Amino acid sequence: MSTIFEKIISREIPAHIVYEDESVISFLDISQATSGHTLVVPKKAYANIFEMPDDLLAHSIKITKKIADACKKAFPLQGLNILSNNGEVAGQTVFHFHFHVIPRYETSDVSFKFTNHMNETSKEDYKKRALQIKEAL
Ligand code: AMP
């Protein structure tokens, strides 16, 4: 079944894309758990890590490191979480494998309950954060 990420990849719906190559795309999470929260998504749809081919997974984590380095340059972060939820029981809501890149500014800035932060982020904030990452790449 097609997910929202496939619609972003095919440009059916918009996203704040910060990086793209032949097999991976990266864009801001619509719900910014912290400023700069970014997703790294293989373009070919595999539901979870268990289905991911090793070579694509290796490329995906390499790009995840690239985005982490860009966030470290772009934002005054103190740390950073790399996270992948696999399966509903593990909190996965979009069943197209992806890594979360989550800059950390203080220990209490993320609850990891993934509550909705959409209405805390203005259009300008999305644009600015995406630009900061793109310029730092
Ligand atoms: P997970 O719960 O680990 O499967 O992560 C899915 C993530 O996708 C959530 O953090 C959502 O906020 C994010 N998300 C859902 N729809 C969109 C969208 N249209 N653009 C960007 N991020 C999205």
PDB file of C-alpha atoms and ligand atoms in Angstrom:
ATOM      1  CA  MET A   1       0.000   0.000   0.000  1.00  0.00           C
ATOM      2  CA  SER A   2       1.299   3.426  -0.948  1.00  0.00           C
ATOM      3  CA  THR A   3       2.275   5.790   1.889  1.00  0.00           C
ATOM      4  CA  ILE A   4       2.515   9.575   2.231  1.00  0.00           C
ATOM      5  CA  PHE A   5       6.288   9.345   1.621  1.00  0.00           C
ATOM      6  CA  GLU A   6       5.730   7.958  -1.885  1.00  0.00           C
ATOM      7  CA  LYS A   7       3.539  10.993  -2.592  1.00  0.00           C
ATOM      8  CA  ILE A   8       6.392  13.265  -1.440  1.00  0.00           C
ATOM      9  CA  ILE A   9       8.924  11.361  -3.583  1.00  0.00           C
ATOM     10  CA  SER A  10       6.662  11.660  -6.660  1.00  0.00           C
ATOM     11  CA  ARG A  11       5.974  15.336  -5.818  1.00  0.00           C
ATOM     12  CA  GLU A  12       2.244  14.715  -5.441  1.00  0.00           C
ATOM     13  CA  ILE A  13       2.440  16.547  -2.125  1.00  0.00           C
ATOM     14  CA  PRO A  14       5.006  19.174  -1.007  1.00  0.00           C
ATOM     15  CA  ALA A  15       7.771  18.780   1.557  1.00  0.00           C
ATOM     16  CA  HIS A  16      10.789  20.774   2.711  1.00  0.00           C
ATOM     17  CA  ILE A  17      13.359  18.684   0.862  1.00  0.00           C
ATOM     18  CA  VAL A  18      16.965  19.204   1.991  1.00  0.00           C
ATOM     19  CA  TYR A  19      18.744  16.425   0.052  1.00  0.00           C
ATOM     20  CA  GLU A  20      18.021  14.022  -2.794  1.00  0.00           C
ATOM     21  CA  ASP A  21      19.968  11.509  -4.876  1.00  0.00           C
ATOM     22  CA  GLU A  22      19.029   8.486  -7.018  1.00  0.00           C
ATOM     23  CA  SER A  23      17.942   6.258  -4.139  1.00  0.00           C
ATOM     24  CA  VAL A  24      17.382   8.445  -1.040  1.00  0.00           C
ATOM     25  CA  ILE A  25      15.468  11.633  -0.207  1.00  0.00           C
ATOM     26  CA  SER A  26      15.600  13.759   2.961  1.00  0.00           C
ATOM     27  CA  PHE A  27      13.050  16.328   4.138  1.00  0.00           C
ATOM     28  CA  LEU A  28      11.935  18.086   7.329  1.00  0.00           C
ATOM     29  CA  ASP A  29       9.531  16.126   9.508  1.00  0.00           C
ATOM     30  CA  ILE A  30       6.206  17.986   9.382  1.00  0.00           C
ATOM     31  CA  SER A  31       6.055  17.580  13.160  1.00  0.00           C
ATOM     32  CA  GLN A  32       9.314  19.202  14.352  1.00  0.00           C
ATOM     33  CA  ALA A  33      10.120  17.327  17.569  1.00  0.00           C
ATOM     34  CA  THR A  34      13.052  19.784  17.809  1.00  0.00           C
ATOM     35  CA  SER A  35      14.239  22.491  15.443  1.00  0.00           C
ATOM     36  CA  GLY A  36      15.718  20.779  12.385  1.00  0.00           C
ATOM     37  CA  HIS A  37      14.044  17.358  12.868  1.00  0.00           C
ATOM     38  CA  THR A  38      14.670  15.683   9.493  1.00  0.00           C
ATOM     39  CA  LEU A  39      13.730  12.354   7.895  1.00  0.00           C
ATOM     40  CA  VAL A  40      15.947  10.227   5.642  1.00  0.00           C
ATOM     41  CA  VAL A  41      13.877   7.997   3.364  1.00  0.00           C
ATOM     42  CA  PRO A  42      14.960   5.415   0.755  1.00  0.00           C
ATOM     43  CA  LYS A  43      13.003   6.140  -2.422  1.00  0.00           C
ATOM     44  CA  LYS A  44      12.116   2.486  -3.000  1.00  0.00           C
ATOM     45  CA  ALA A  45       9.431   1.548  -0.512  1.00  0.00           C
ATOM     46  CA  TYR A  46      10.301  -1.105   2.076  1.00  0.00           C
ATOM     47  CA  ALA A  47       7.972  -1.212   5.063  1.00  0.00           C
ATOM     48  CA  ASN A  48      10.648  -1.558   7.743  1.00  0.00           C
ATOM     49  CA  ILE A  49      14.273  -2.395   8.478  1.00  0.00           C
ATOM     50  CA  PHE A  50      13.601  -6.118   8.269  1.00  0.00           C
ATOM     51  CA  GLU A  51      12.773  -5.734   4.570  1.00  0.00           C
ATOM     52  CA  MET A  52      15.573  -3.335   3.709  1.00  0.00           C
ATOM     53  CA  PRO A  53      18.356  -4.603   1.404  1.00  0.00           C
ATOM     54  CA  ASP A  54      21.783  -4.151   3.023  1.00  0.00           C
ATOM     55  CA  ASP A  55      23.218  -1.963   0.274  1.00  0.00           C
ATOM     56  CA  LEU A  56      20.304   0.486   0.410  1.00  0.00           C
ATOM     57  CA  LEU A  57      20.416   0.491   4.216  1.00  0.00           C
ATOM     58  CA  ALA A  58      24.156   1.215   4.103  1.00  0.00           C
ATOM     59  CA  HIS A  59      23.592   4.097   1.704  1.00  0.00           C
ATOM     60  CA  SER A  60      20.705   5.391   3.833  1.00  0.00           C
ATOM     61  CA  ILE A  61      22.782   5.483   7.032  1.00  0.00           C
ATOM     62  CA  LYS A  62      25.622   7.160   5.143  1.00  0.00           C
ATOM     63  CA  ILE A  63      23.198   9.925   4.089  1.00  0.00           C
ATOM     64  CA  THR A  64      21.826  10.035   7.652  1.00  0.00           C
ATOM     65  CA  LYS A  65      25.380  10.822   8.850  1.00  0.00           C
ATOM     66  CA  LYS A  66      25.629  13.551   6.183  1.00  0.00           C
ATOM     67  CA  ILE A  67      22.386  15.141   7.410  1.00  0.00           C
ATOM     68  CA  ALA A  68      23.580  14.842  11.044  1.00  0.00           C
ATOM     69  CA  ASP A  69      26.818  16.665  10.138  1.00  0.00           C
ATOM     70  CA  ALA A  70      24.795  19.363   8.322  1.00  0.00           C
ATOM     71  CA  CYS A  71      22.531  19.821  11.371  1.00  0.00           C
ATOM     72  CA  LYS A  72      25.620  20.110  13.632  1.00  0.00           C
ATOM     73  CA  LYS A  73      26.883  22.896  11.346  1.00  0.00           C
ATOM     74  CA  ALA A  74      23.490  24.575  10.963  1.00  0.00           C
ATOM     75  CA  PHE A  75      22.144  24.571  14.514  1.00  0.00           C
ATOM     76  CA  PRO A  76      23.601  25.096  18.042  1.00  0.00           C
ATOM     77  CA  LEU A  77      22.763  21.520  19.024  1.00  0.00           C
ATOM     78  CA  GLN A  78      24.286  19.782  22.062  1.00  0.00           C
ATOM     79  CA  GLY A  79      23.572  16.251  20.841  1.00  0.00           C
ATOM     80  CA  LEU A  80      21.493  14.368  18.300  1.00  0.00           C
ATOM     81  CA  ASN A  81      19.265  11.274  18.158  1.00  0.00           C
ATOM     82  CA  ILE A  82      19.139   8.930  15.170  1.00  0.00           C
ATOM     83  CA  LEU A  83      15.936   6.952  15.445  1.00  0.00           C
ATOM     84  CA  SER A  84      14.017   4.417  13.393  1.00  0.00           C
ATOM     85  CA  ASN A  85      10.659   3.060  14.497  1.00  0.00           C
ATOM     86  CA  ASN A  86       9.885  -0.343  13.024  1.00  0.00           C
ATOM     87  CA  GLY A  87       6.393  -1.718  13.461  1.00  0.00           C
ATOM     88  CA  GLU A  88       3.278  -0.268  15.019  1.00  0.00           C
ATOM     89  CA  VAL A  89       4.225  -1.543  18.461  1.00  0.00           C
ATOM     90  CA  ALA A  90       7.506   0.388  18.191  1.00  0.00           C
ATOM     91  CA  GLY A  91       5.681   3.597  17.324  1.00  0.00           C
ATOM     92  CA  GLN A  92       5.953   3.444  13.530  1.00  0.00           C
ATOM     93  CA  THR A  93       3.173   5.408  11.829  1.00  0.00           C
ATOM     94  CA  VAL A  94       4.413   5.605   8.222  1.00  0.00           C
ATOM     95  CA  PHE A  95       5.164   2.115   6.931  1.00  0.00           C
ATOM     96  CA  HIS A  96       7.939   3.117   4.570  1.00  0.00           C
ATOM     97  CA  PHE A  97      11.347   2.644   6.212  1.00  0.00           C
ATOM     98  CA  HIS A  98      13.087   5.839   7.371  1.00  0.00           C
ATOM     99  CA  PHE A  99      15.553   7.300   9.840  1.00  0.00           C
ATOM    100  CA  HIS A 100      14.718  10.276  12.078  1.00  0.00           C
ATOM    101  CA  VAL A 101      17.518  12.813  12.681  1.00  0.00           C
ATOM    102  CA  ILE A 102      16.646  14.740  15.844  1.00  0.00           C
ATOM    103  CA  PRO A 103      18.912  17.582  17.052  1.00  0.00           C
ATOM    104  CA  ARG A 104      18.995  17.854  20.881  1.00  0.00           C
ATOM    105  CA  TYR A 105      19.410  21.200  22.647  1.00  0.00           C
ATOM    106  CA  GLU A 106      18.699  20.067  26.213  1.00  0.00           C
ATOM    107  CA  THR A 107      17.909  16.771  27.910  1.00  0.00           C
ATOM    108  CA  SER A 108      14.232  17.584  28.387  1.00  0.00           C
ATOM    109  CA  ASP A 109      13.477  18.830  24.868  1.00  0.00           C
ATOM    110  CA  VAL A 110      11.968  15.563  23.555  1.00  0.00           C
ATOM    111  CA  SER A 111       9.482  13.329  25.299  1.00  0.00           C
ATOM    112  CA  PHE A 112       9.708  10.646  22.573  1.00  0.00           C
ATOM    113  CA  LYS A 113       5.943  10.394  22.713  1.00  0.00           C
ATOM    114  CA  PHE A 114       5.894  11.998  19.249  1.00  0.00           C
ATOM    115  CA  THR A 115       3.061  14.333  20.085  1.00  0.00           C
ATOM    116  CA  ASN A 116       1.975  16.652  17.296  1.00  0.00           C
ATOM    117  CA  HIS A 117       4.125  19.784  17.018  1.00  0.00           C
ATOM    118  CA  MET A 118       2.677  20.991  13.705  1.00  0.00           C
ATOM    119  CA  ASN A 119       1.020  24.101  15.075  1.00  0.00           C
ATOM    120  CA  GLU A 120       4.266  25.179  16.796  1.00  0.00           C
ATOM    121  CA  THR A 121       6.098  25.679  13.502  1.00  0.00           C
ATOM    122  CA  SER A 122       5.331  28.494  11.087  1.00  0.00           C
ATOM    123  CA  LYS A 123       5.786  28.282   7.310  1.00  0.00           C
ATOM    124  CA  GLU A 124       8.735  30.630   7.697  1.00  0.00           C
ATOM    125  CA  ASP A 125      10.357  28.386  10.304  1.00  0.00           C
ATOM    126  CA  TYR A 126      10.091  25.360   7.973  1.00  0.00           C
ATOM    127  CA  LYS A 127      11.584  27.349   5.093  1.00  0.00           C
ATOM    128  CA  LYS A 128      14.402  28.777   7.221  1.00  0.00           C
ATOM    129  CA  ARG A 129      15.351  25.424   8.768  1.00  0.00           C
ATOM    130  CA  ALA A 130      15.311  23.654   5.399  1.00  0.00           C
ATOM    131  CA  LEU A 131      17.504  26.394   3.931  1.00  0.00           C
ATOM    132  CA  GLN A 132      19.935  26.226   6.873  1.00  0.00           C
ATOM    133  CA  ILE A 133      20.390  22.492   6.302  1.00  0.00           C
ATOM    134  CA  LYS A 134      20.691  22.820   2.521  1.00  0.00           C
ATOM    135  CA  GLU A 135      23.316  25.556   2.885  1.00  0.00           C
ATOM    136  CA  ALA A 136      25.280  23.485   5.377  1.00  0.00           C
ATOM    137  CA  LEU A 137      25.402  20.377   3.171  1.00  0.00           C
TER     138      LEU A 137
HETATM  139  P1  AMP B   1       7.261   7.103  12.329  1.00  0.00           P
HETATM  140  O1  AMP B   1       6.189   7.381  13.325  1.00  0.00           O
HETATM  141  O2  AMP B   1       8.588   6.713  12.914  1.00  0.00           O
HETATM  142  O3  AMP B   1       6.759   6.147  11.260  1.00  0.00           O
HETATM  143  O4  AMP B   1       7.562   8.519  11.620  1.00  0.00           O
HETATM  144  C1  AMP B   1       6.749   9.062  10.638  1.00  0.00           C
HETATM  145  C2  AMP B   1       7.005  10.548  10.652  1.00  0.00           C
HETATM  146  O5  AMP B   1       6.518  11.099   9.434  1.00  0.00           O
HETATM  147  C3  AMP B   1       6.298  11.307  11.791  1.00  0.00           C
HETATM  148  O6  AMP B   1       7.267  11.912  12.649  1.00  0.00           O
HETATM  149  C4  AMP B   1       5.430  12.335  11.057  1.00  0.00           C
HETATM  150  O7  AMP B   1       5.397  13.603  11.686  1.00  0.00           O
HETATM  151  C5  AMP B   1       6.110  12.410   9.700  1.00  0.00           C
HETATM  152  N1  AMP B   1       5.234  12.831   8.628  1.00  0.00           N
HETATM  153  C6  AMP B   1       3.970  12.399   8.364  1.00  0.00           C
HETATM  154  N2  AMP B   1       3.488  13.032   7.272  1.00  0.00           N
HETATM  155  C7  AMP B   1       4.467  13.854   6.836  1.00  0.00           C
HETATM  156  C8  AMP B   1       4.578  14.784   5.753  1.00  0.00           C
HETATM  157  N3  AMP B   1       3.568  14.971   4.897  1.00  0.00           N
HETATM  158  N4  AMP B   1       5.736  15.476   5.606  1.00  0.00           N
HETATM  159  C9  AMP B   1       6.761  15.293   6.475  1.00  0.00           C
HETATM  160  N5  AMP B   1       6.718  14.441   7.523  1.00  0.00           N
HETATM  161  C10 AMP B   1       5.586  13.734   7.704  1.00  0.00           C
END
